[in-house]
Coordinates of N, CA and C in Angstrom, one line a residue:
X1 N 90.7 126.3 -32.5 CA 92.0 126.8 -32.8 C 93.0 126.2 -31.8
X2 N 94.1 125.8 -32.2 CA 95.2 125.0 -31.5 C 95.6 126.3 -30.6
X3 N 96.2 126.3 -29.6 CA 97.3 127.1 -29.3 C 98.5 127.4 -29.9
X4 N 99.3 126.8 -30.6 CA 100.5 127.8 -31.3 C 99.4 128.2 -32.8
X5 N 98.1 127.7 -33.1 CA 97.3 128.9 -34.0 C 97.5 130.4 -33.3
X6 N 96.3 130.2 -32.1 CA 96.7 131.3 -31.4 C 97.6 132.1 -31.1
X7 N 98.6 131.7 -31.2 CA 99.8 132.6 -30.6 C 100.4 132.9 -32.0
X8 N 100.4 131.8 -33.1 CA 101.0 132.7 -34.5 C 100.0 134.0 -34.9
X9 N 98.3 133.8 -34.9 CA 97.6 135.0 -35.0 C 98.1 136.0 -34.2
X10 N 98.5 136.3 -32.6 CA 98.4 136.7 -31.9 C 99.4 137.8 -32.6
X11 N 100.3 137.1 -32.9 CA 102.1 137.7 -33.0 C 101.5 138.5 -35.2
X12 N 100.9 137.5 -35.6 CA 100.6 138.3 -36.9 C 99.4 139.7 -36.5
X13 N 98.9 139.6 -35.8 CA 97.8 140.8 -35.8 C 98.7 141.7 -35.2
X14 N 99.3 141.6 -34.1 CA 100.2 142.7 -33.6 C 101.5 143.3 -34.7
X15 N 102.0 142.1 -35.6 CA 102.9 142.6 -36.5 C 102.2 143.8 -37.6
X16 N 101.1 142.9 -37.8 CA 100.1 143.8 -39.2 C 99.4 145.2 -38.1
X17 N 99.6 145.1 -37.2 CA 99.0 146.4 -36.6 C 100.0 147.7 -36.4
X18 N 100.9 147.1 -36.5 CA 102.4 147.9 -36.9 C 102.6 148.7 -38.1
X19 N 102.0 147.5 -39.3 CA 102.0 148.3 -40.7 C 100.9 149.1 -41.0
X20 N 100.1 148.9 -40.0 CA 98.7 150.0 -40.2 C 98.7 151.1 -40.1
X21 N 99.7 150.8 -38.6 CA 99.9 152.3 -38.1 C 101.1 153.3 -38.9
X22 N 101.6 152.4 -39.6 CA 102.4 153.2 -40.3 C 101.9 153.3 -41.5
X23 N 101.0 153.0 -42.4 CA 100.4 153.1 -43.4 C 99.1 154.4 -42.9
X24 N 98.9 154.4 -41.9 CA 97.6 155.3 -41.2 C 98.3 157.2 -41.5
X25 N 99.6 156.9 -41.4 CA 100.4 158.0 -41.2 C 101.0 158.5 -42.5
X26 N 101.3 157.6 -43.4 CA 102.3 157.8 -44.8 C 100.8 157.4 -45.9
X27 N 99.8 157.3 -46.2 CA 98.9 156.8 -47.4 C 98.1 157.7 -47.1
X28 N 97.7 158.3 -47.9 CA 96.5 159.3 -47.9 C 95.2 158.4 -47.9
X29 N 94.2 158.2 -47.3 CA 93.1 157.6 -47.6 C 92.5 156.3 -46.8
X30 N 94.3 156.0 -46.2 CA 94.5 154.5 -45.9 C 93.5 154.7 -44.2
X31 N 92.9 153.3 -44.3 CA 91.9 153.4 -42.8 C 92.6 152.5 -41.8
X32 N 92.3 150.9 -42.2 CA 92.3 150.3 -41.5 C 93.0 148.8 -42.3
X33 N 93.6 147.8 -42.0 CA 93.7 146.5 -42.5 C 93.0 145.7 -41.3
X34 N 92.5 144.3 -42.1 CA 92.4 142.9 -41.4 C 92.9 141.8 -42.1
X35 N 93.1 141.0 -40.9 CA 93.4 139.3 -42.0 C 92.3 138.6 -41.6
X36 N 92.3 137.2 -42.3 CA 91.4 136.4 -42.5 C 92.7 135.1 -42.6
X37 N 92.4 133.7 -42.1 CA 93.6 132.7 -41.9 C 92.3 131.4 -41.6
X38 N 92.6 130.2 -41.9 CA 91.7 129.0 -42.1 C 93.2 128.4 -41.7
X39 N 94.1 128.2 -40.1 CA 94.8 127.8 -39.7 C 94.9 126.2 -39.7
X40 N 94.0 125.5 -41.0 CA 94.3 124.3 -41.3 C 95.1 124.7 -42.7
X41 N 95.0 125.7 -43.4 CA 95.6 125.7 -44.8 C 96.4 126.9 -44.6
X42 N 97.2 127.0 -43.2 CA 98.2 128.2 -43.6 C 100.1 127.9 -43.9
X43 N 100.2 129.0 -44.5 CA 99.9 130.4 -44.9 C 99.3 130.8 -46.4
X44 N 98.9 129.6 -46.6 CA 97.8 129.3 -48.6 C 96.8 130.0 -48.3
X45 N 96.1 129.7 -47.2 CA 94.6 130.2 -46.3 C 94.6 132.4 -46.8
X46 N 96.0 132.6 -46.0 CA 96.2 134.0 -45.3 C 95.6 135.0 -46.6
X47 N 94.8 135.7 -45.8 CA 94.4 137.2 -46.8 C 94.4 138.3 -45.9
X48 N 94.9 139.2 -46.4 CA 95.1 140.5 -45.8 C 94.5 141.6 -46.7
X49 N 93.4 142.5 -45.9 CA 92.4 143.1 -46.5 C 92.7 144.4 -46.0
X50 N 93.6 145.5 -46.9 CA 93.9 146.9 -46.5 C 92.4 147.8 -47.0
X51 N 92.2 148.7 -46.3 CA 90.9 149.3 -46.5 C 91.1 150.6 -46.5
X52 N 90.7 151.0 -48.0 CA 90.6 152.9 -47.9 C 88.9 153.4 -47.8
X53 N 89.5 154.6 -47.3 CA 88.3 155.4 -47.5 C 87.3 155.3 -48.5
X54 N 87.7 155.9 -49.5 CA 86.9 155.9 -50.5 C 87.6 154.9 -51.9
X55 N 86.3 154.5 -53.1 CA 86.9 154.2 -54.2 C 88.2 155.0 -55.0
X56 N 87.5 156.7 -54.9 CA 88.5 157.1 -55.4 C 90.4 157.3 -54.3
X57 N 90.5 157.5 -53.4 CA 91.6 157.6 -52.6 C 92.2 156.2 -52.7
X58 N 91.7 155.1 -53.0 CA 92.2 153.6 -53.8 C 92.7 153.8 -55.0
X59 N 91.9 154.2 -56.1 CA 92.5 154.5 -57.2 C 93.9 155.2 -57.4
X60 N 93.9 156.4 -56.8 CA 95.1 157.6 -56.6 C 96.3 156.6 -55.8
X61 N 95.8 155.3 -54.7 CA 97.0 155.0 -54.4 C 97.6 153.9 -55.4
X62 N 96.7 153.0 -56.2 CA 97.2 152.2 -56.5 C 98.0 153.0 -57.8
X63 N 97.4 154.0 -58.0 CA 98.2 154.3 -59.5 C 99.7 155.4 -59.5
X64 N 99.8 155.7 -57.9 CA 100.8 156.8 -56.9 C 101.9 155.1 -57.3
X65 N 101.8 153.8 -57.3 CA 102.9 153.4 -56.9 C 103.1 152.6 -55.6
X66 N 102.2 153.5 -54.8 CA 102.4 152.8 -53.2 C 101.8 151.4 -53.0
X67 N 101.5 150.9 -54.1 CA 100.7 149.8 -54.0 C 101.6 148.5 -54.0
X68 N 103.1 148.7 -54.5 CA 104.1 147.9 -54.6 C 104.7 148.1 -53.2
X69 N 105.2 148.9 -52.7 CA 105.3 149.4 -51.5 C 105.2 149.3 -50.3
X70 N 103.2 148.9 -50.2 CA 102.8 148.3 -49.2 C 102.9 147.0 -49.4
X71 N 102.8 146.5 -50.7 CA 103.4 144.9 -50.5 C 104.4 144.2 -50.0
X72 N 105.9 145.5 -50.5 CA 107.0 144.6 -50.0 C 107.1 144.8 -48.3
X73 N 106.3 146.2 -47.6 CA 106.0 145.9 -46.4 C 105.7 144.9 -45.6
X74 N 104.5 144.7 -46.1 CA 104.1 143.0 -45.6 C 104.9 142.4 -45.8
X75 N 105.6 142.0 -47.2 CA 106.0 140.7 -47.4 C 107.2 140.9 -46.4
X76 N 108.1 141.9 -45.6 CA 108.6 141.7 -44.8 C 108.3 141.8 -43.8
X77 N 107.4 142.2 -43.1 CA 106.7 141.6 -41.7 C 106.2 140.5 -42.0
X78 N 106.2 139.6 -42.9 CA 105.3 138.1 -42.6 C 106.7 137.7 -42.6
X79 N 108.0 137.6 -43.7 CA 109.1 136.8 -43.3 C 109.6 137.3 -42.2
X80 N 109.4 137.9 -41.5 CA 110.1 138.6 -40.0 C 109.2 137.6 -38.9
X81 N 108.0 137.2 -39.2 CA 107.2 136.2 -38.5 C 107.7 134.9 -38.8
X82 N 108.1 134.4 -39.7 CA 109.0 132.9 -40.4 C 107.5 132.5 -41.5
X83 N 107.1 133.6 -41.8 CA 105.9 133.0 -42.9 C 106.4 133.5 -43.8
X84 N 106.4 132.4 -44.9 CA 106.6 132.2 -46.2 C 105.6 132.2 -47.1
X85 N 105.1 133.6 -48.1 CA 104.4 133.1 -49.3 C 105.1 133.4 -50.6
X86 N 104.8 132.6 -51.7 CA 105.6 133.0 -52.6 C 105.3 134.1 -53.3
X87 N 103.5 134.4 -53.4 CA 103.4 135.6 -54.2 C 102.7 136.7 -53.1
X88 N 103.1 137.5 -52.2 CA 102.0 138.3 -51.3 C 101.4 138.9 -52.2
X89 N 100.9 139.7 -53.5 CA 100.2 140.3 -54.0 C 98.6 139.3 -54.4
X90 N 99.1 137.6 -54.0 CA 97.9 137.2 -54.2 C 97.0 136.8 -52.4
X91 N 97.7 136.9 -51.8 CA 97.4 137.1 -50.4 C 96.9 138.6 -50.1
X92 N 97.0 139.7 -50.9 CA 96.6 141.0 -50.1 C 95.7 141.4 -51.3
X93 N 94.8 142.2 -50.2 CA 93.3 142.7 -51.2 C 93.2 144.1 -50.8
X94 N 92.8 145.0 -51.5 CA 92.7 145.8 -51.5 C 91.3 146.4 -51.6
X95 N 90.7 147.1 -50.4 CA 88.7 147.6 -50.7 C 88.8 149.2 -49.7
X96 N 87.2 149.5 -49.8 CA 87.4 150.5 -49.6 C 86.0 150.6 -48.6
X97 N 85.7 151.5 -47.6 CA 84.5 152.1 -46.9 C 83.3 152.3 -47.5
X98 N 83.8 153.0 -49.1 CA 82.6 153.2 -49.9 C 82.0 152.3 -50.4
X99 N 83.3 151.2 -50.9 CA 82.6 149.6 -51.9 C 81.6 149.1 -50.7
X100 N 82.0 148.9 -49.7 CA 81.1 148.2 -48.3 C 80.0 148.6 -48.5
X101 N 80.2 150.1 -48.0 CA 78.9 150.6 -47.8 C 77.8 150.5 -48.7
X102 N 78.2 150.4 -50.3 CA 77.6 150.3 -51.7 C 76.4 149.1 -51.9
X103 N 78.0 147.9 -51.4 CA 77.2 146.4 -51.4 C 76.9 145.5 -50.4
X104 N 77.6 146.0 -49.1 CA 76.8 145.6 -48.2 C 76.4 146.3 -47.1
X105 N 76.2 147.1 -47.2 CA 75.4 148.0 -46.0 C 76.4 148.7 -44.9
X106 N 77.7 149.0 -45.5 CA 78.5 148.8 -44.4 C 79.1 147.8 -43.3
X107 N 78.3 146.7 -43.4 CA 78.6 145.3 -42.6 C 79.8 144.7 -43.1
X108 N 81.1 144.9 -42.9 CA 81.9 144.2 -43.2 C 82.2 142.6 -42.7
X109 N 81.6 142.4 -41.5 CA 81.6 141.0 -41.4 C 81.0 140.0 -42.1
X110 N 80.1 140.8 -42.7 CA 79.3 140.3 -43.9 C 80.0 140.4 -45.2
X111 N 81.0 141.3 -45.4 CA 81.9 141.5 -46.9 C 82.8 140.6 -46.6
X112 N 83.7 140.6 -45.5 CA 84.7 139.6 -45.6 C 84.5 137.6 -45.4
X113 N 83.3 137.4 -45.0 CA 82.6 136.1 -44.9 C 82.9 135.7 -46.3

């Protein structure tokens, strides 16, 4: 990884750790996010993986609404970073503790690979 990779991850984990924490506080269910970036193909690369608790506390958020919500969140902390994508809803994923646990043993470094 180049160094200004490093330092755009640096500055994007800290930004997305912002929206976590405030998603930790306002979403019922909501755990944790990660990203994932192949800093030869960004910001095409970038996925961002919000993670609930359970399948059902996913369902209740996506169908509450909040699902538009936390998108346009992102999408303004990535343009507040100078990253541009045209659609964030195909950059963000949405899973849960339970799906993990289901199909891979809880190993998420094994789910997100």
């Amino acid at each position: 990884m180049r160094k200004t990779d490093k330092k755009m991850d640096n500055e994007l984990r800290i930004a997305l750790t912002d929206v976590c924490e405030t998603a930790l506080t306002e979403i019922e269910g909501f755990q944790w996010l990660t990203h994932t970036v192949d800093y030869s193909y960004f910001p095409q690369s970038l996925k961002i993986i919000c993670v609930f608790d359970t399948n059902a506390q996913l369902a209740t958020f996506s169908e509450s609404g909040g699902h538009d919500q936390l998108l346009s969140t992102i999408q303004k902390t990535l343009s507040n970073l100078g990253i541009t994508v045209k659609h964030v809803a195909r950059h963000v994923f949405f899973d849960s503790e339970e799906s993990c646990m289901n199909v891979h043993g809880g190993n998420w470094a094994k789910r997100l690979a």
